[in-house]
Structures are given as C-alpha cells and as structure tokens.
Amino acid sequence: MKAQFFILGAVLLCSLFFIGLPPGKPLTQLPLQDMDYILQNLENEFPHALNLGLEDGNPRQTMEDFSSWVRGLTSNFLMNFSSFWVFAEGDPATGNVVVSLGNYMGTDMTVNVNLDGDQRNVFVQDGDSQSTTFSSVGSGYGLSVQFGSEARSFTWQRDKVNLFVMIELERGENIARRNVLA
C-alpha cells in the first residue's frame, strides 16, 4: 500500500513540474532577418534577370521564369512571394515602345497602362505576363500603371530599357516590401 502512495506522489510531482514549464515556441517560425536578406537579393537580381533575358532575346519569358522560381523558393522558407513588374523597350528607329507587364500578385488583374495619354487595359493572369506596343513615342515619355490598389507613374527614356518591380514577402503577420526602379 505504501508503494502506491509513492507512485501517486511521483506522478503528482512530475505533473506539477510540467505544468510549471513555459509554453514552447512554434518550430515553424524562422528569424525575420531572412526576409530582409532575401529582399535585398531580389532587389539586385531582378535587373540581372532582365539583362540576361535581353541578351537571350526573350526578356519577358526570362522574367516569368525568374519570378516563378522565386515564388517556389520562398515557399520553402514559409513565405508568400508577390511581385508586379513592368519593363519597357524602345526602338529608336521606329519610335515604338513595347511595355511588358508581369503579375505575380496572387490574383488575376486588369492593368491600366497610360503612355502619354494613350490608355489601355491589359488583362494579366496570376503567374503570367502580357505585352502591348505603343507607336510613335517621343524620346522621353510618361508611363503610368494602375494594378490592383496600386498606381505608379514614371518618366522613362525610349532609347533605354526601363524596369519597375514591386516585391512583397509575407510570413504570418510580417510583411516586407521593396520597389526596384532601374
């Protein structure tokens, strides 16, 4: 009979010990510094991806591939990656400008593009890109894009490839965002 009291006492002492421990932190939470580190890298790498695409002759496809790769990579770190990019290539001989739009915002959207008063609505599915061509554009032009709840305006040069990227990383309640203009 004494042995039963010792066993009951040991169980009670162990229970009190475990009740007094602080709750553990979830194992899926990673340090927040990695979000800033990844954003800094992406800020540098998006212009490089565009340059590689220009050298290969297919910049829009290269930007799509890079954006899809980043989306997959960041999901391994329990992050949601969103981005919207627009780049413009001008042809000095014809005066035409091709504006390419990439949507990785998580939802399909119609993007309003206005180049010096010539306004167009371009539908872009999530994870895809579209292009539109503007004719007889001056050497310097104003471009504005409205996508989702965001709107941006730029003054760009026709004889140069111009780039804007909005990057957003989200993990739980933490959101980090950067804009790249090159």
Short mmCIF file of C-alpha atoms in Angstrom, two decimals:
data_model
loop_
_atom_site.label_atom_id
_atom_site.label_comp_id
_atom_site.label_asym_id
_atom_site.label_seq_id
_atom_site.Cartn_x
_atom_site.Cartn_y
_atom_site.Cartn_z
CA MET A 1 0.00 0.00 0.00
CA LYS A 2 2.93 2.35 0.70
CA ALA A 3 4.25 1.82 -2.84
CA GLN A 4 1.00 3.14 -4.32
CA PHE A 5 1.38 6.41 -2.39
CA PHE A 6 4.97 6.80 -3.62
CA ILE A 7 3.88 6.22 -7.24
CA LEU A 8 0.97 8.68 -6.87
CA GLY A 9 3.29 11.25 -5.28
CA ALA A 10 5.85 10.86 -8.09
CA VAL A 11 3.14 11.34 -10.75
CA LEU A 12 1.87 14.47 -8.97
CA LEU A 13 5.38 15.93 -8.70
CA CYS A 14 6.06 15.26 -12.40
CA SER A 15 2.70 16.83 -13.33
CA LEU A 16 3.46 19.96 -11.31
CA PHE A 17 6.88 20.19 -12.93
CA PHE A 18 5.47 20.02 -16.49
CA ILE A 19 2.61 22.42 -15.69
CA GLY A 20 5.14 24.98 -14.49
CA LEU A 21 7.15 24.98 -17.74
CA PRO A 22 6.57 27.95 -20.10
CA PRO A 23 4.82 27.14 -23.39
CA GLY A 24 7.22 26.38 -26.23
CA LYS A 25 7.59 28.49 -29.34
CA PRO A 26 6.32 27.02 -32.60
CA LEU A 27 9.03 25.29 -34.58
CA THR A 28 7.89 26.76 -37.91
CA GLN A 29 8.82 30.35 -37.04
CA LEU A 30 12.10 31.45 -38.61
CA PRO A 31 14.13 34.59 -37.85
CA LEU A 32 12.82 37.77 -39.51
CA GLN A 33 16.25 38.80 -40.73
CA ASP A 34 15.98 36.30 -43.57
CA MET A 35 13.11 38.28 -45.13
CA ASP A 36 15.27 41.41 -45.35
CA TYR A 37 18.18 39.40 -46.69
CA ILE A 38 16.03 37.82 -49.42
CA LEU A 39 14.50 41.20 -50.33
CA GLN A 40 17.96 42.73 -50.73
CA ASN A 41 18.99 39.89 -53.00
CA LEU A 42 15.83 40.13 -55.09
CA GLU A 43 16.29 43.89 -55.41
CA ASN A 44 19.66 43.19 -57.02
CA GLU A 45 18.67 40.11 -59.02
CA PHE A 46 15.56 41.32 -60.88
CA PRO A 47 17.59 43.77 -63.03
CA HIS A 48 20.13 40.99 -63.68
CA ALA A 49 17.34 38.64 -64.78
CA LEU A 50 16.07 41.28 -67.20
CA ASN A 51 19.58 41.79 -68.61
CA LEU A 52 20.00 38.04 -69.11
CA GLY A 53 16.68 37.95 -70.93
CA LEU A 54 17.69 40.84 -73.16
CA GLU A 55 20.91 39.04 -74.06
CA ASP A 56 18.95 35.85 -74.87
CA GLY A 57 16.39 37.78 -76.92
CA ASN A 58 13.40 36.86 -74.74
CA PRO A 59 13.29 39.14 -71.69
CA ARG A 60 9.62 38.59 -70.88
CA GLN A 61 10.00 34.80 -70.67
CA THR A 62 13.16 35.15 -68.57
CA MET A 63 11.36 37.46 -66.12
CA GLU A 64 8.45 34.98 -65.92
CA ASP A 65 10.82 32.08 -65.25
CA PHE A 66 12.73 34.03 -62.60
CA SER A 67 9.53 35.16 -60.84
CA SER A 68 8.15 31.60 -60.81
CA TRP A 69 11.44 30.27 -59.47
CA VAL A 70 11.48 32.87 -56.67
CA ARG A 71 7.86 32.03 -55.78
CA GLY A 72 8.77 28.36 -55.38
CA LEU A 73 11.97 29.07 -53.50
CA THR A 74 10.39 31.42 -50.96
CA SER A 75 7.60 28.92 -50.25
CA ASN A 76 10.35 26.60 -48.94
CA PHE A 77 11.03 29.29 -46.31
CA LEU A 78 7.32 29.52 -45.41
CA MET A 79 6.98 32.89 -47.18
CA ASN A 80 4.43 34.12 -49.69
CA PHE A 81 6.10 35.95 -52.57
CA SER A 82 4.21 38.57 -54.56
CA SER A 83 5.54 40.80 -57.28
CA PHE A 84 4.44 43.00 -60.11
CA TRP A 85 6.89 44.11 -62.76
CA VAL A 86 6.77 46.34 -65.79
CA PHE A 87 9.54 46.99 -68.25
CA ALA A 88 9.62 48.98 -71.45
CA GLU A 89 11.84 48.51 -74.50
CA GLY A 90 12.05 51.24 -77.10
CA ASP A 91 13.02 51.08 -80.75
CA PRO A 92 14.74 54.33 -81.75
CA ALA A 93 14.34 53.57 -85.47
CA THR A 94 10.54 53.20 -85.43
CA GLY A 95 9.69 55.16 -82.30
CA ASN A 96 7.72 52.21 -80.90
CA VAL A 97 7.80 51.15 -77.25
CA VAL A 98 6.86 47.65 -76.06
CA VAL A 99 5.57 47.61 -72.47
CA SER A 100 5.62 44.20 -70.75
CA LEU A 101 3.71 43.52 -67.52
CA GLY A 102 4.20 40.58 -65.14
CA ASN A 103 1.64 39.68 -62.46
CA TYR A 104 2.68 37.53 -59.51
CA MET A 105 0.31 39.17 -57.01
CA GLY A 106 -1.76 36.04 -56.30
CA THR A 107 -4.82 37.03 -58.34
CA ASP A 108 -5.72 37.82 -61.93
CA MET A 109 -5.95 41.54 -62.66
CA THR A 110 -6.61 44.12 -65.31
CA VAL A 111 -3.76 46.61 -65.50
CA ASN A 112 -4.40 50.12 -66.76
CA VAL A 113 -1.41 51.36 -68.79
CA ASN A 114 -1.21 55.00 -69.87
CA LEU A 115 1.67 56.16 -72.05
CA ASP A 116 1.45 59.90 -72.77
CA GLY A 117 -2.36 59.82 -72.96
CA ASP A 118 -2.67 56.53 -74.89
CA GLN A 119 -4.54 54.44 -72.34
CA ARG A 120 -5.01 50.64 -72.49
CA ASN A 121 -6.41 47.98 -70.21
CA VAL A 122 -4.37 44.77 -70.26
CA PHE A 123 -5.64 41.60 -68.57
CA VAL A 124 -2.83 39.63 -66.89
CA GLN A 125 -3.41 36.33 -65.13
CA ASP A 126 -1.55 35.50 -61.94
CA GLY A 127 1.82 33.94 -62.77
CA ASP A 128 1.78 35.27 -66.33
CA SER A 129 2.79 38.32 -68.35
CA GLN A 130 1.47 40.33 -71.30
CA SER A 131 2.90 42.95 -73.64
CA THR A 132 1.43 45.88 -75.51
CA THR A 133 3.06 48.09 -78.16
CA PHE A 134 2.76 51.87 -78.36
CA SER A 135 3.60 53.61 -81.66
CA SER A 136 5.37 56.90 -82.35
CA VAL A 137 6.61 57.54 -78.84
CA GLY A 138 8.88 60.51 -78.16
CA SER A 139 12.41 60.13 -76.80
CA GLY A 140 11.16 60.79 -73.27
CA TYR A 141 7.69 59.66 -72.21
CA GLY A 142 5.45 59.42 -69.20
CA LEU A 143 4.16 55.99 -68.27
CA SER A 144 1.65 55.25 -65.55
CA VAL A 145 0.37 51.84 -64.50
CA GLN A 146 -2.51 51.04 -62.19
CA PHE A 147 -2.69 47.47 -60.87
CA GLY A 148 -4.92 46.32 -58.06
CA SER A 149 -4.98 49.12 -55.49
CA GLU A 150 -1.54 50.40 -56.54
CA ALA A 151 -0.66 53.14 -59.04
CA ARG A 152 2.79 54.20 -60.21
CA SER A 153 3.97 56.90 -62.62
CA PHE A 154 7.36 57.11 -64.32
CA THR A 155 9.26 59.32 -66.74
CA TRP A 156 11.27 56.96 -68.91
CA GLN A 157 13.53 57.15 -71.98
CA ARG A 158 12.70 55.37 -75.24
CA ASP A 159 16.33 54.52 -76.05
CA LYS A 160 16.82 52.61 -72.79
CA VAL A 161 15.23 49.52 -71.25
CA ASN A 162 13.35 50.72 -68.16
CA LEU A 163 12.25 48.50 -65.28
CA PHE A 164 9.98 48.75 -62.23
CA VAL A 165 9.41 45.84 -59.83
CA MET A 166 7.30 45.78 -56.67
CA ILE A 167 8.35 42.88 -54.42
CA GLU A 168 6.50 41.72 -51.32
CA LEU A 169 7.29 38.90 -48.90
CA GLU A 170 4.81 37.78 -46.28
CA ARG A 171 5.14 35.31 -43.44
CA GLY A 172 2.34 35.24 -40.92
CA GLU A 173 1.80 38.79 -39.71
CA ASN A 174 5.15 40.01 -41.05
CA ILE A 175 5.19 41.79 -44.40
CA ALA A 176 8.24 43.27 -46.12
CA ARG A 177 8.03 45.27 -49.36
CA ARG A 178 10.50 46.85 -51.73
CA ASN A 179 10.28 48.74 -55.01
CA VAL A 180 13.01 48.43 -57.62
CA LEU A 181 13.47 51.06 -60.31
CA ALA A 182 16.18 50.51 -62.88
#
